[in-house]
PDB file of C-alpha atoms in Angstrom:
ATOM      1  CA  MET A   1       0.000   0.000   0.000  1.00 90.00           C
ATOM      2  CA  TYR A   2       1.164   3.505  -0.810  1.00 92.00           C
ATOM      3  CA  THR A   3       0.296   6.422   1.445  1.00 96.00           C
ATOM      4  CA  ILE A   4      -0.907   9.757   0.054  1.00 96.00           C
ATOM      5  CA  ILE A   5       1.238  12.446   1.665  1.00 96.00           C
ATOM      6  CA  ASN A   6      -0.444  15.484   0.155  1.00 94.00           C
ATOM      7  CA  LYS A   7      -3.188  16.285  -2.322  1.00 94.00           C
ATOM      8  CA  TYR A   8      -4.798  19.440  -3.679  1.00 91.00           C
ATOM      9  CA  LYS A   9      -6.747  20.739  -6.648  1.00 92.00           C
ATOM     10  CA  LEU A  10      -5.055  22.687  -9.444  1.00 92.00           C
ATOM     11  CA  ASN A  11      -8.431  23.527 -10.978  1.00 89.00           C
ATOM     12  CA  ASP A  12     -11.948  22.095 -11.043  1.00 88.00           C
ATOM     13  CA  THR A  13     -10.914  18.927 -12.885  1.00 90.00           C
ATOM     14  CA  VAL A  14      -7.168  18.546 -12.299  1.00 92.00           C
ATOM     15  CA  GLU A  15      -5.573  17.376  -9.054  1.00 94.00           C
ATOM     16  CA  LEU A  16      -2.027  16.965  -7.747  1.00 95.00           C
ATOM     17  CA  MET A  17      -1.148  14.082  -5.454  1.00 96.00           C
ATOM     18  CA  VAL A  18       2.109  13.335  -3.630  1.00 97.00           C
ATOM     19  CA  VAL A  19       2.552   9.629  -2.866  1.00 96.00           C
ATOM     20  CA  HIS A  20       5.076   7.895  -0.613  1.00 97.00           C
ATOM     21  CA  ALA A  21       6.655   5.401  -3.037  1.00 95.00           C
ATOM     22  CA  PRO A  22      10.272   4.719  -2.001  1.00 95.00           C
ATOM     23  CA  PHE A  23      11.254   2.291  -4.753  1.00 95.00           C
ATOM     24  CA  VAL A  24       9.797   4.439  -7.535  1.00 95.00           C
ATOM     25  CA  ALA A  25      11.298   7.650  -6.130  1.00 96.00           C
ATOM     26  CA  ARG A  26      14.726   6.004  -5.937  1.00 95.00           C
ATOM     27  CA  LYS A  27      14.899   5.159  -9.652  1.00 94.00           C
ATOM     28  CA  CYS A  28      12.484   7.355 -11.632  1.00 95.00           C
ATOM     29  CA  GLU A  29      13.555   9.961 -14.179  1.00 95.00           C
ATOM     30  CA  PRO A  30      11.714  12.638 -16.184  1.00 94.00           C
ATOM     31  CA  GLY A  31       9.626  11.117 -18.963  1.00 94.00           C
ATOM     32  CA  GLN A  32       8.695   7.954 -17.089  1.00 95.00           C
ATOM     33  CA  PHE A  33       5.301   6.931 -15.690  1.00 94.00           C
ATOM     34  CA  VAL A  34       3.618   4.676 -13.151  1.00 95.00           C
ATOM     35  CA  MET A  35       0.714   2.238 -13.378  1.00 93.00           C
ATOM     36  CA  VAL A  36      -1.757   2.999 -10.607  1.00 93.00           C
ATOM     37  CA  ARG A  37      -4.450   0.780  -9.149  1.00 92.00           C
ATOM     38  CA  VAL A  38      -6.475   2.661  -6.567  1.00 91.00           C
ATOM     39  CA  GLU A  39      -7.972  -0.370  -4.820  1.00 90.00           C
ATOM     40  CA  GLU A  40      -8.081  -4.153  -4.969  1.00 89.00           C
ATOM     41  CA  GLY A  41      -9.998  -5.284  -8.048  1.00 86.00           C
ATOM     42  CA  GLY A  42      -9.722  -1.886  -9.719  1.00 86.00           C
ATOM     43  CA  GLU A  43      -8.388  -1.098 -13.181  1.00 88.00           C
ATOM     44  CA  ARG A  44      -4.819  -0.047 -13.874  1.00 90.00           C
ATOM     45  CA  ILE A  45      -4.228   3.404 -15.339  1.00 90.00           C
ATOM     46  CA  PRO A  46      -0.971   5.015 -16.517  1.00 92.00           C
ATOM     47  CA  LEU A  47      -0.047   8.350 -14.955  1.00 93.00           C
ATOM     48  CA  THR A  48       3.044  10.353 -15.813  1.00 91.00           C
ATOM     49  CA  ILE A  49       5.504  11.246 -13.076  1.00 94.00           C
ATOM     50  CA  ALA A  50       5.241  15.016 -12.623  1.00 94.00           C
ATOM     51  CA  ASP A  51       7.902  15.287  -9.913  1.00 94.00           C
ATOM     52  CA  TYR A  52       9.864  13.222  -7.416  1.00 95.00           C
ATOM     53  CA  ASP A  53      11.825  13.680  -4.209  1.00 95.00           C
ATOM     54  CA  ARG A  54      14.430  10.998  -3.604  1.00 96.00           C
ATOM     55  CA  GLN A  55      15.228  12.186  -0.085  1.00 95.00           C
ATOM     56  CA  ASN A  56      11.607  12.139   1.081  1.00 96.00           C
ATOM     57  CA  GLN A  57      10.835   9.068  -1.055  1.00 96.00           C
ATOM     58  CA  THR A  58       7.834  10.661  -2.749  1.00 97.00           C
ATOM     59  CA  VAL A  59       6.479  10.802  -6.281  1.00 96.00           C
ATOM     60  CA  THR A  60       4.057  13.455  -7.549  1.00 96.00           C
ATOM     61  CA  ILE A  61       1.314  12.674 -10.057  1.00 96.00           C
ATOM     62  CA  ILE A  62      -1.093  15.099 -11.709  1.00 94.00           C
ATOM     63  CA  TYR A  63      -4.296  13.758 -13.218  1.00 92.00           C
ATOM     64  CA  GLN A  64      -7.520  14.977 -14.751  1.00 91.00           C
ATOM     65  CA  VAL A  65     -10.698  13.552 -13.232  1.00 91.00           C
ATOM     66  CA  VAL A  66     -12.447  12.122 -16.297  1.00 86.00           C
ATOM     67  CA  GLY A  67     -13.507   8.543 -15.496  1.00 84.00           C
ATOM     68  CA  TYR A  68     -14.263   6.014 -12.799  1.00 87.00           C
ATOM     69  CA  THR A  69     -10.687   5.390 -11.623  1.00 89.00           C
ATOM     70  CA  THR A  70      -9.588   9.019 -11.572  1.00 91.00           C
ATOM     71  CA  GLY A  71     -12.855   9.659  -9.735  1.00 91.00           C
ATOM     72  CA  ARG A  72     -11.783   7.102  -7.125  1.00 92.00           C
ATOM     73  CA  LEU A  73      -8.436   8.877  -6.852  1.00 92.00           C
ATOM     74  CA  ALA A  74     -10.263  12.163  -6.377  1.00 92.00           C
ATOM     75  CA  ALA A  75     -12.192  10.616  -3.471  1.00 93.00           C
ATOM     76  CA  LYS A  76      -8.932   9.930  -1.630  1.00 93.00           C
ATOM     77  CA  SER A  77      -7.413  12.303   0.916  1.00 93.00           C
ATOM     78  CA  ALA A  78      -3.997  12.806   2.503  1.00 93.00           C
ATOM     79  CA  GLY A  79      -3.348   9.867   4.815  1.00 93.00           C
ATOM     80  CA  ASP A  80      -5.327   7.418   2.669  1.00 94.00           C
ATOM     81  CA  THR A  81      -3.588   4.677   0.706  1.00 94.00           C
ATOM     82  CA  ILE A  82      -3.401   3.431  -2.886  1.00 94.00           C
ATOM     83  CA  THR A  83      -3.165  -0.308  -3.549  1.00 94.00           C
ATOM     84  CA  ASP A  84      -0.631  -0.301  -6.414  1.00 93.00           C
ATOM     85  CA  PHE A  85       1.862   2.288  -7.638  1.00 94.00           C
ATOM     86  CA  ALA A  86       4.110   0.352 -10.055  1.00 90.00           C
ATOM     87  CA  GLY A  87       7.099   1.902 -11.741  1.00 88.00           C
ATOM     88  CA  PRO A  88       9.086   3.588 -12.967  1.00 94.00           C
ATOM     89  CA  LEU A  89       7.955   2.427 -16.411  1.00 95.00           C
ATOM     90  CA  GLY A  90       8.873   3.600 -19.881  1.00 94.00           C
ATOM     91  CA  GLN A  91      12.096   5.153 -21.093  1.00 94.00           C
ATOM     92  CA  PRO A  92      13.543   8.281 -19.448  1.00 94.00           C
ATOM     93  CA  ALA A  93      13.601  11.407 -21.582  1.00 92.00           C
ATOM     94  CA  ASP A  94      16.865  11.899 -23.471  1.00 90.00           C
ATOM     95  CA  ILE A  95      18.358  14.809 -21.556  1.00 90.00           C
ATOM     96  CA  HIS A  96      22.077  15.501 -21.779  1.00 83.00           C
ATOM     97  CA  PRO A  97      24.496  18.436 -21.662  1.00 83.00           C
ATOM     98  CA  GLY A  98      25.359  20.118 -24.948  1.00 83.00           C
ATOM     99  CA  LYS A  99      22.150  21.689 -26.213  1.00 88.00           C
ATOM    100  CA  GLN A 100      22.055  25.393 -25.526  1.00 91.00           C
ATOM    101  CA  ARG A 101      18.411  26.413 -25.874  1.00 94.00           C
ATOM    102  CA  ILE A 102      15.227  24.402 -25.326  1.00 95.00           C
ATOM    103  CA  ILE A 103      11.574  25.381 -25.543  1.00 97.00           C
ATOM    104  CA  GLY A 104       8.794  23.274 -24.063  1.00 96.00           C
ATOM    105  CA  ILE A 105       5.139  23.440 -25.039  1.00 96.00           C
ATOM    106  CA  GLY A 106       2.542  22.118 -22.599  1.00 94.00           C
ATOM    107  CA  GLY A 107      -1.118  21.837 -23.498  1.00 92.00           C
ATOM    108  CA  GLY A 108      -3.400  21.510 -20.463  1.00 90.00           C
ATOM    109  CA  VAL A 109      -2.276  18.615 -18.233  1.00 91.00           C
ATOM    110  CA  GLY A 110       0.592  18.073 -20.682  1.00 93.00           C
ATOM    111  CA  ALA A 111       2.415  20.645 -18.577  1.00 94.00           C
ATOM    112  CA  ALA A 112       2.761  17.998 -15.841  1.00 93.00           C
ATOM    113  CA  PRO A 113       5.169  15.609 -17.643  1.00 94.00           C
ATOM    114  CA  LEU A 114       6.847  18.588 -19.313  1.00 96.00           C
ATOM    115  CA  TYR A 115       7.813  20.146 -15.966  1.00 95.00           C
ATOM    116  CA  PRO A 116      10.468  17.619 -14.788  1.00 95.00           C
ATOM    117  CA  GLN A 117      11.961  17.430 -18.284  1.00 95.00           C
ATOM    118  CA  LEU A 118      12.488  21.177 -18.622  1.00 96.00           C
ATOM    119  CA  ARG A 119      13.818  21.407 -15.081  1.00 95.00           C
ATOM    120  CA  LYS A 120      16.409  18.742 -15.842  1.00 95.00           C
ATOM    121  CA  TRP A 121      17.366  20.504 -19.078  1.00 95.00           C
ATOM    122  CA  LYS A 122      17.992  23.605 -16.983  1.00 95.00           C
ATOM    123  CA  GLU A 123      20.140  21.578 -14.601  1.00 93.00           C
ATOM    124  CA  ALA A 124      22.072  20.312 -17.633  1.00 92.00           C
ATOM    125  CA  GLY A 125      22.984  23.902 -18.479  1.00 91.00           C
ATOM    126  CA  ALA A 126      20.449  24.776 -21.175  1.00 93.00           C
ATOM    127  CA  SER A 127      18.502  28.011 -21.469  1.00 94.00           C
ATOM    128  CA  VAL A 128      14.839  27.039 -21.143  1.00 96.00           C
ATOM    129  CA  ASP A 129      11.608  28.697 -22.314  1.00 96.00           C
ATOM    130  CA  VAL A 130       8.077  27.338 -22.010  1.00 97.00           C
ATOM    131  CA  ILE A 131       4.710  27.926 -23.666  1.00 96.00           C
ATOM    132  CA  LEU A 132       1.646  26.904 -21.643  1.00 96.00           C
ATOM    133  CA  GLY A 133      -1.795  26.606 -23.187  1.00 93.00           C
ATOM    134  CA  GLY A 134      -5.363  25.957 -22.117  1.00 91.00           C
ATOM    135  CA  ARG A 135      -8.958  26.735 -22.935  1.00 89.00           C
ATOM    136  CA  SER A 136      -8.936  29.474 -20.296  1.00 89.00           C
ATOM    137  CA  LYS A 137      -6.804  30.711 -17.408  1.00 91.00           C
ATOM    138  CA  GLU A 138      -7.915  28.014 -14.947  1.00 89.00           C
ATOM    139  CA  PHE A 139      -6.711  25.280 -17.307  1.00 91.00           C
ATOM    140  CA  ILE A 140      -3.126  26.525 -17.272  1.00 93.00           C
ATOM    141  CA  ILE A 141      -1.201  24.690 -14.566  1.00 92.00           C
ATOM    142  CA  LEU A 142       2.249  24.966 -12.938  1.00 92.00           C
ATOM    143  CA  GLU A 143       2.906  28.504 -14.146  1.00 93.00           C
ATOM    144  CA  LYS A 144       4.667  29.474 -10.903  1.00 93.00           C
ATOM    145  CA  GLU A 145       6.715  26.272 -10.870  1.00 94.00           C
ATOM    146  CA  PHE A 146       7.963  26.866 -14.429  1.00 96.00           C
ATOM    147  CA  SER A 147       8.680  30.518 -13.634  1.00 95.00           C
ATOM    148  CA  ALA A 148      11.174  29.412 -10.984  1.00 95.00           C
ATOM    149  CA  PHE A 149      13.683  28.229 -13.602  1.00 95.00           C
ATOM    150  CA  CYS A 150      12.460  29.146 -17.102  1.00 96.00           C
ATOM    151  CA  ASP A 151      13.888  32.234 -18.787  1.00 95.00           C
ATOM    152  CA  HIS A 152      10.543  33.036 -20.411  1.00 95.00           C
ATOM    153  CA  VAL A 153       7.036  31.752 -19.687  1.00 96.00           C
ATOM    154  CA  TYR A 154       4.528  32.363 -22.470  1.00 96.00           C
ATOM    155  CA  MET A 155       0.811  31.577 -22.227  1.00 95.00           C
ATOM    156  CA  ALA A 156      -2.003  31.151 -24.711  1.00 94.00           C
ATOM    157  CA  THR A 157      -5.697  30.645 -23.983  1.00 92.00           C
ATOM    158  CA  ASN A 158      -8.655  30.194 -26.309  1.00 88.00           C
ATOM    159  CA  ASP A 159     -10.567  33.022 -24.624  1.00 89.00           C
ATOM    160  CA  GLY A 160      -7.627  35.332 -23.899  1.00 87.00           C
ATOM    161  CA  SER A 161      -8.088  35.139 -20.107  1.00 89.00           C
ATOM    162  CA  ALA A 162      -4.335  34.515 -19.702  1.00 85.00           C
ATOM    163  CA  GLY A 163      -1.505  35.394 -22.040  1.00 83.00           C
ATOM    164  CA  VAL A 164      -2.448  35.858 -25.680  1.00 87.00           C
ATOM    165  CA  GLN A 165      -5.735  34.789 -27.194  1.00 90.00           C
ATOM    166  CA  GLY A 166      -5.037  31.898 -29.515  1.00 92.00           C
ATOM    167  CA  PHE A 167      -3.021  28.711 -29.542  1.00 93.00           C
ATOM    168  CA  VAL A 168       0.421  27.663 -28.338  1.00 94.00           C
ATOM    169  CA  THR A 169       1.401  27.221 -31.978  1.00 94.00           C
ATOM    170  CA  ASP A 170       0.713  30.912 -32.589  1.00 94.00           C
ATOM    171  CA  ILE A 171       3.336  31.812 -29.999  1.00 94.00           C
ATOM    172  CA  LEU A 172       5.814  29.233 -31.307  1.00 95.00           C
ATOM    173  CA  ALA A 173       5.434  30.459 -34.889  1.00 94.00           C
ATOM    174  CA  GLY A 174       5.923  34.043 -33.724  1.00 93.00           C
ATOM    175  CA  LEU A 175       9.076  33.214 -31.795  1.00 93.00           C
ATOM    176  CA  LEU A 176      10.590  31.321 -34.711  1.00 91.00           C
ATOM    177  CA  SER A 177       9.685  34.037 -37.227  1.00 88.00           C
ATOM    178  CA  ALA A 178      11.465  36.537 -34.970  1.00 84.00           C
ATOM    179  CA  GLU A 179      14.598  34.449 -35.525  1.00 79.00           C
ATOM    180  CA  ASN A 180      14.652  32.856 -32.093  1.00 82.00           C
ATOM    181  CA  ARG A 181      16.773  29.720 -32.393  1.00 89.00           C
ATOM    182  CA  TYR A 182      16.099  26.552 -30.420  1.00 93.00           C
ATOM    183  CA  ASP A 183      18.125  23.354 -30.371  1.00 93.00           C
ATOM    184  CA  GLU A 184      15.051  21.334 -29.497  1.00 94.00           C
ATOM    185  CA  VAL A 185      11.304  21.696 -29.029  1.00 96.00           C
ATOM    186  CA  ILE A 186       9.441  19.441 -26.582  1.00 96.00           C
ATOM    187  CA  ALA A 187       5.664  19.316 -27.030  1.00 96.00           C
ATOM    188  CA  ILE A 188       3.348  17.443 -24.667  1.00 95.00           C
ATOM    189  CA  GLY A 189      -0.426  17.686 -24.809  1.00 93.00           C
ATOM    190  CA  PRO A 190      -3.374  16.643 -26.988  1.00 92.00           C
ATOM    191  CA  LEU A 191      -2.447  14.829 -30.205  1.00 93.00           C
ATOM    192  CA  PRO A 192      -3.793  17.595 -32.497  1.00 93.00           C
ATOM    193  CA  MET A 193      -1.652  20.122 -30.627  1.00 93.00           C
ATOM    194  CA  MET A 194       1.506  18.036 -30.937  1.00 95.00           C
ATOM    195  CA  LYS A 195       0.769  17.402 -34.619  1.00 95.00           C
ATOM    196  CA  ALA A 196       0.358  21.151 -35.173  1.00 95.00           C
ATOM    197  CA  VAL A 197       3.670  21.869 -33.419  1.00 96.00           C
ATOM    198  CA  VAL A 198       5.457  19.355 -35.644  1.00 96.00           C
ATOM    199  CA  GLY A 199       3.801  20.997 -38.647  1.00 96.00           C
ATOM    200  CA  ILE A 200       5.742  24.144 -37.735  1.00 95.00           C
ATOM    201  CA  THR A 201       9.067  22.620 -36.668  1.00 95.00           C
ATOM    202  CA  LYS A 202       9.459  19.888 -39.287  1.00 95.00           C
ATOM    203  CA  PRO A 203       9.858  22.212 -42.293  1.00 94.00           C
ATOM    204  CA  GLN A 204      12.562  24.042 -40.344  1.00 92.00           C
ATOM    205  CA  GLY A 205      14.332  20.848 -39.300  1.00 93.00           C
ATOM    206  CA  ILE A 206      14.069  21.581 -35.576  1.00 94.00           C
ATOM    207  CA  PRO A 207      14.346  18.412 -33.448  1.00 95.00           C
ATOM    208  CA  THR A 208      10.994  17.932 -31.728  1.00 95.00           C
ATOM    209  CA  GLY A 209      10.171  15.499 -28.949  1.00 95.00           C
ATOM    210  CA  VAL A 210       6.606  14.472 -28.164  1.00 96.00           C
ATOM    211  CA  SER A 211       5.029  12.264 -25.496  1.00 94.00           C
ATOM    212  CA  LEU A 212       2.383   9.784 -26.669  1.00 92.00           C
ATOM    213  CA  ASN A 213      -0.383   8.434 -24.459  1.00 87.00           C
ATOM    214  CA  PRO A 214      -2.349   5.833 -26.444  1.00 85.00           C
ATOM    215  CA  ILE A 215      -4.623   3.277 -24.797  1.00 83.00           C
ATOM    216  CA  MET A 216      -2.495   1.313 -22.330  1.00 84.00           C
ATOM    217  CA  ILE A 217      -3.479  -1.724 -20.267  1.00 84.00           C
ATOM    218  CA  ASP A 218      -0.468  -3.281 -18.559  1.00 82.00           C
ATOM    219  CA  GLY A 219       2.378  -0.828 -19.212  1.00 81.00           C
ATOM    220  CA  THR A 220       4.930  -3.588 -19.822  1.00 83.00           C
ATOM    221  CA  GLY A 221       4.613  -4.270 -23.559  1.00 81.00           C
ATOM    222  CA  MET A 222       2.469  -7.415 -23.295  1.00 84.00           C
ATOM    223  CA  CYS A 223      -0.949  -6.203 -24.469  1.00 83.00           C
ATOM    224  CA  GLY A 224       0.122  -4.292 -27.583  1.00 83.00           C
ATOM    225  CA  GLY A 225      -2.689  -1.787 -27.141  1.00 83.00           C
ATOM    226  CA  CYS A 226      -0.345   1.198 -27.065  1.00 87.00           C
ATOM    227  CA  ARG A 227       1.337   0.550 -30.396  1.00 90.00           C
ATOM    228  CA  VAL A 228       2.232   3.565 -32.501  1.00 92.00           C
ATOM    229  CA  THR A 229       4.043   4.017 -35.805  1.00 93.00           C
ATOM    230  CA  VAL A 230       7.289   5.975 -35.632  1.00 93.00           C
ATOM    231  CA  GLY A 231       9.529   6.257 -38.667  1.00 94.00           C
ATOM    232  CA  GLY A 232       7.502   3.543 -40.387  1.00 93.00           C
ATOM    233  CA  GLU A 233       8.128   1.067 -37.549  1.00 94.00           C
ATOM    234  CA  THR A 234       5.728  -0.207 -34.913  1.00 94.00           C
ATOM    235  CA  LYS A 235       6.644   0.892 -31.403  1.00 94.00           C
ATOM    236  CA  PHE A 236       4.981   0.368 -28.026  1.00 93.00           C
ATOM    237  CA  ALA A 237       4.543   3.619 -26.122  1.00 90.00           C
ATOM    238  CA  CYS A 238       4.859   1.850 -22.768  1.00 90.00           C
ATOM    239  CA  VAL A 239       8.303   0.291 -23.301  1.00 92.00           C
ATOM    240  CA  ASP A 240       9.776   2.206 -26.257  1.00 92.00           C
ATOM    241  CA  GLY A 241       8.396   5.585 -25.150  1.00 87.00           C
ATOM    242  CA  PRO A 242       6.385   7.425 -24.108  1.00 93.00           C
ATOM    243  CA  ASP A 243       8.718  10.052 -25.630  1.00 94.00           C
ATOM    244  CA  PHE A 244       9.396   9.830 -29.368  1.00 95.00           C
ATOM    245  CA  ASP A 245      10.865  11.864 -32.217  1.00 94.00           C
ATOM    246  CA  GLY A 246       7.843  13.915 -33.208  1.00 94.00           C
ATOM    247  CA  LEU A 247       9.139  14.405 -36.744  1.00 96.00           C
ATOM    248  CA  LEU A 248       8.729  10.640 -37.312  1.00 96.00           C
ATOM    249  CA  VAL A 249       5.381   9.999 -35.579  1.00 94.00           C
ATOM    250  CA  ASP A 250       2.339   9.027 -37.655  1.00 93.00           C
ATOM    251  CA  PHE A 251      -0.066  11.379 -35.885  1.00 91.00           C
ATOM    252  CA  ASP A 252      -3.013  10.608 -38.165  1.00 91.00           C
ATOM    253  CA  GLU A 253      -2.840   6.945 -37.162  1.00 90.00           C
ATOM    254  CA  CYS A 254      -2.501   7.888 -33.481  1.00 90.00           C
ATOM    255  CA  ILE A 255      -5.578  10.097 -33.685  1.00 89.00           C
ATOM    256  CA  ARG A 256      -7.611   7.375 -35.440  1.00 88.00           C
ATOM    257  CA  ARG A 257      -6.636   4.776 -32.854  1.00 85.00           C
ATOM    258  CA  GLN A 258      -7.387   7.134 -29.976  1.00 81.00           C
ATOM    259  CA  GLY A 259     -10.939   7.524 -31.274  1.00 77.00           C
ATOM    260  CA  MET A 260     -11.637   3.822 -31.816  1.00 72.00           C
ATOM    261  CA  TYR A 261     -13.605   3.406 -28.589  1.00 68.00           C
ATOM    262  CA  LYS A 262     -15.421   6.740 -28.441  1.00 69.00           C
ATOM    263  CA  GLU A 263     -18.853   5.151 -28.720  1.00 69.00           C
ATOM    264  CA  LEU A 264     -18.101   2.667 -25.941  1.00 63.00           C
ATOM    265  CA  GLU A 265     -16.573   5.375 -23.756  1.00 62.00           C
ATOM    266  CA  ALA A 266     -19.791   7.383 -24.027  1.00 62.00           C
ATOM    267  CA  HIS A 267     -21.818   4.740 -22.204  1.00 51.00           C
ATOM    268  CA  ALA A 268     -22.971   5.187 -18.593  1.00 53.00           C
ATOM    269  CA  CYS A 269     -20.153   3.743 -16.493  1.00 50.00           C
ATOM    270  CA  ARG A 270     -21.291   0.960 -14.152  1.00 52.00           C
ATOM    271  CA  ILE A 271     -17.893  -0.077 -12.801  1.00 48.00           C
ATOM    272  CA  GLY A 272     -18.156  -0.719  -9.098  1.00 51.00           C
ATOM    273  CA  THR A 273     -21.964  -0.499  -9.011  1.00 48.00           C
ATOM    274  CA  GLY A 274     -22.613  -4.236  -9.084  1.00 49.00           C
ATOM    275  CA  VAL A 275     -24.952  -3.816 -12.053  1.00 45.00           C
TER     276      VAL A 275
END
């Protein structure tokens, strides 16, 4: 069992939870994730590691409350326990000294996995900028945390309630047209957003990393549900990723596969009701 040390809301639908998980905290790196099972008999869900503290043996996860299991997580409080917290899983992000300037782009809860990656790039000596996007101001998360180490924090919202009115790609295109040079772009968020970012960076040959979150069941490569096509080859997001070279990702296939179960997902959930 894993004890919840702290928990609070970032907005109406997104929560942050700090979990005491010594073995995960000892080994995890930015880019990796955990498979969480809230209670005995419950489903497993993948959640990206948003932060970790090796000394205090804690791991931070940030999740959006959208279904039964995240609803069960939302019902938990500090001091409660989680049945399973397995990890770290996936490949760590490729972060190494040598690149001078990095810009990260986080759409909504995509800012959560982006945060530890950009922080480690800063520790590696790079100059770091970030663009955060959301439908409105309340959907932009971790602004203060990014401000602690980023040279510039840009924001874009659909309604203009924070930053500029528009999309994160509008800001990226503006920065690049003003002859800002970046050694790498890291985009994490909804698939259409990441595809749009690559549409800007690919013609300019800017290395672009993305994080893919297809349907995932076990997180160990056995089910094959999270397969994606990268550079014409089949990869499993859980063991080969979740971070990939965005310039090689078949986003159209990813988007089609993500929508395969929309009709089933729209049904009235009866998990845990005994019906």
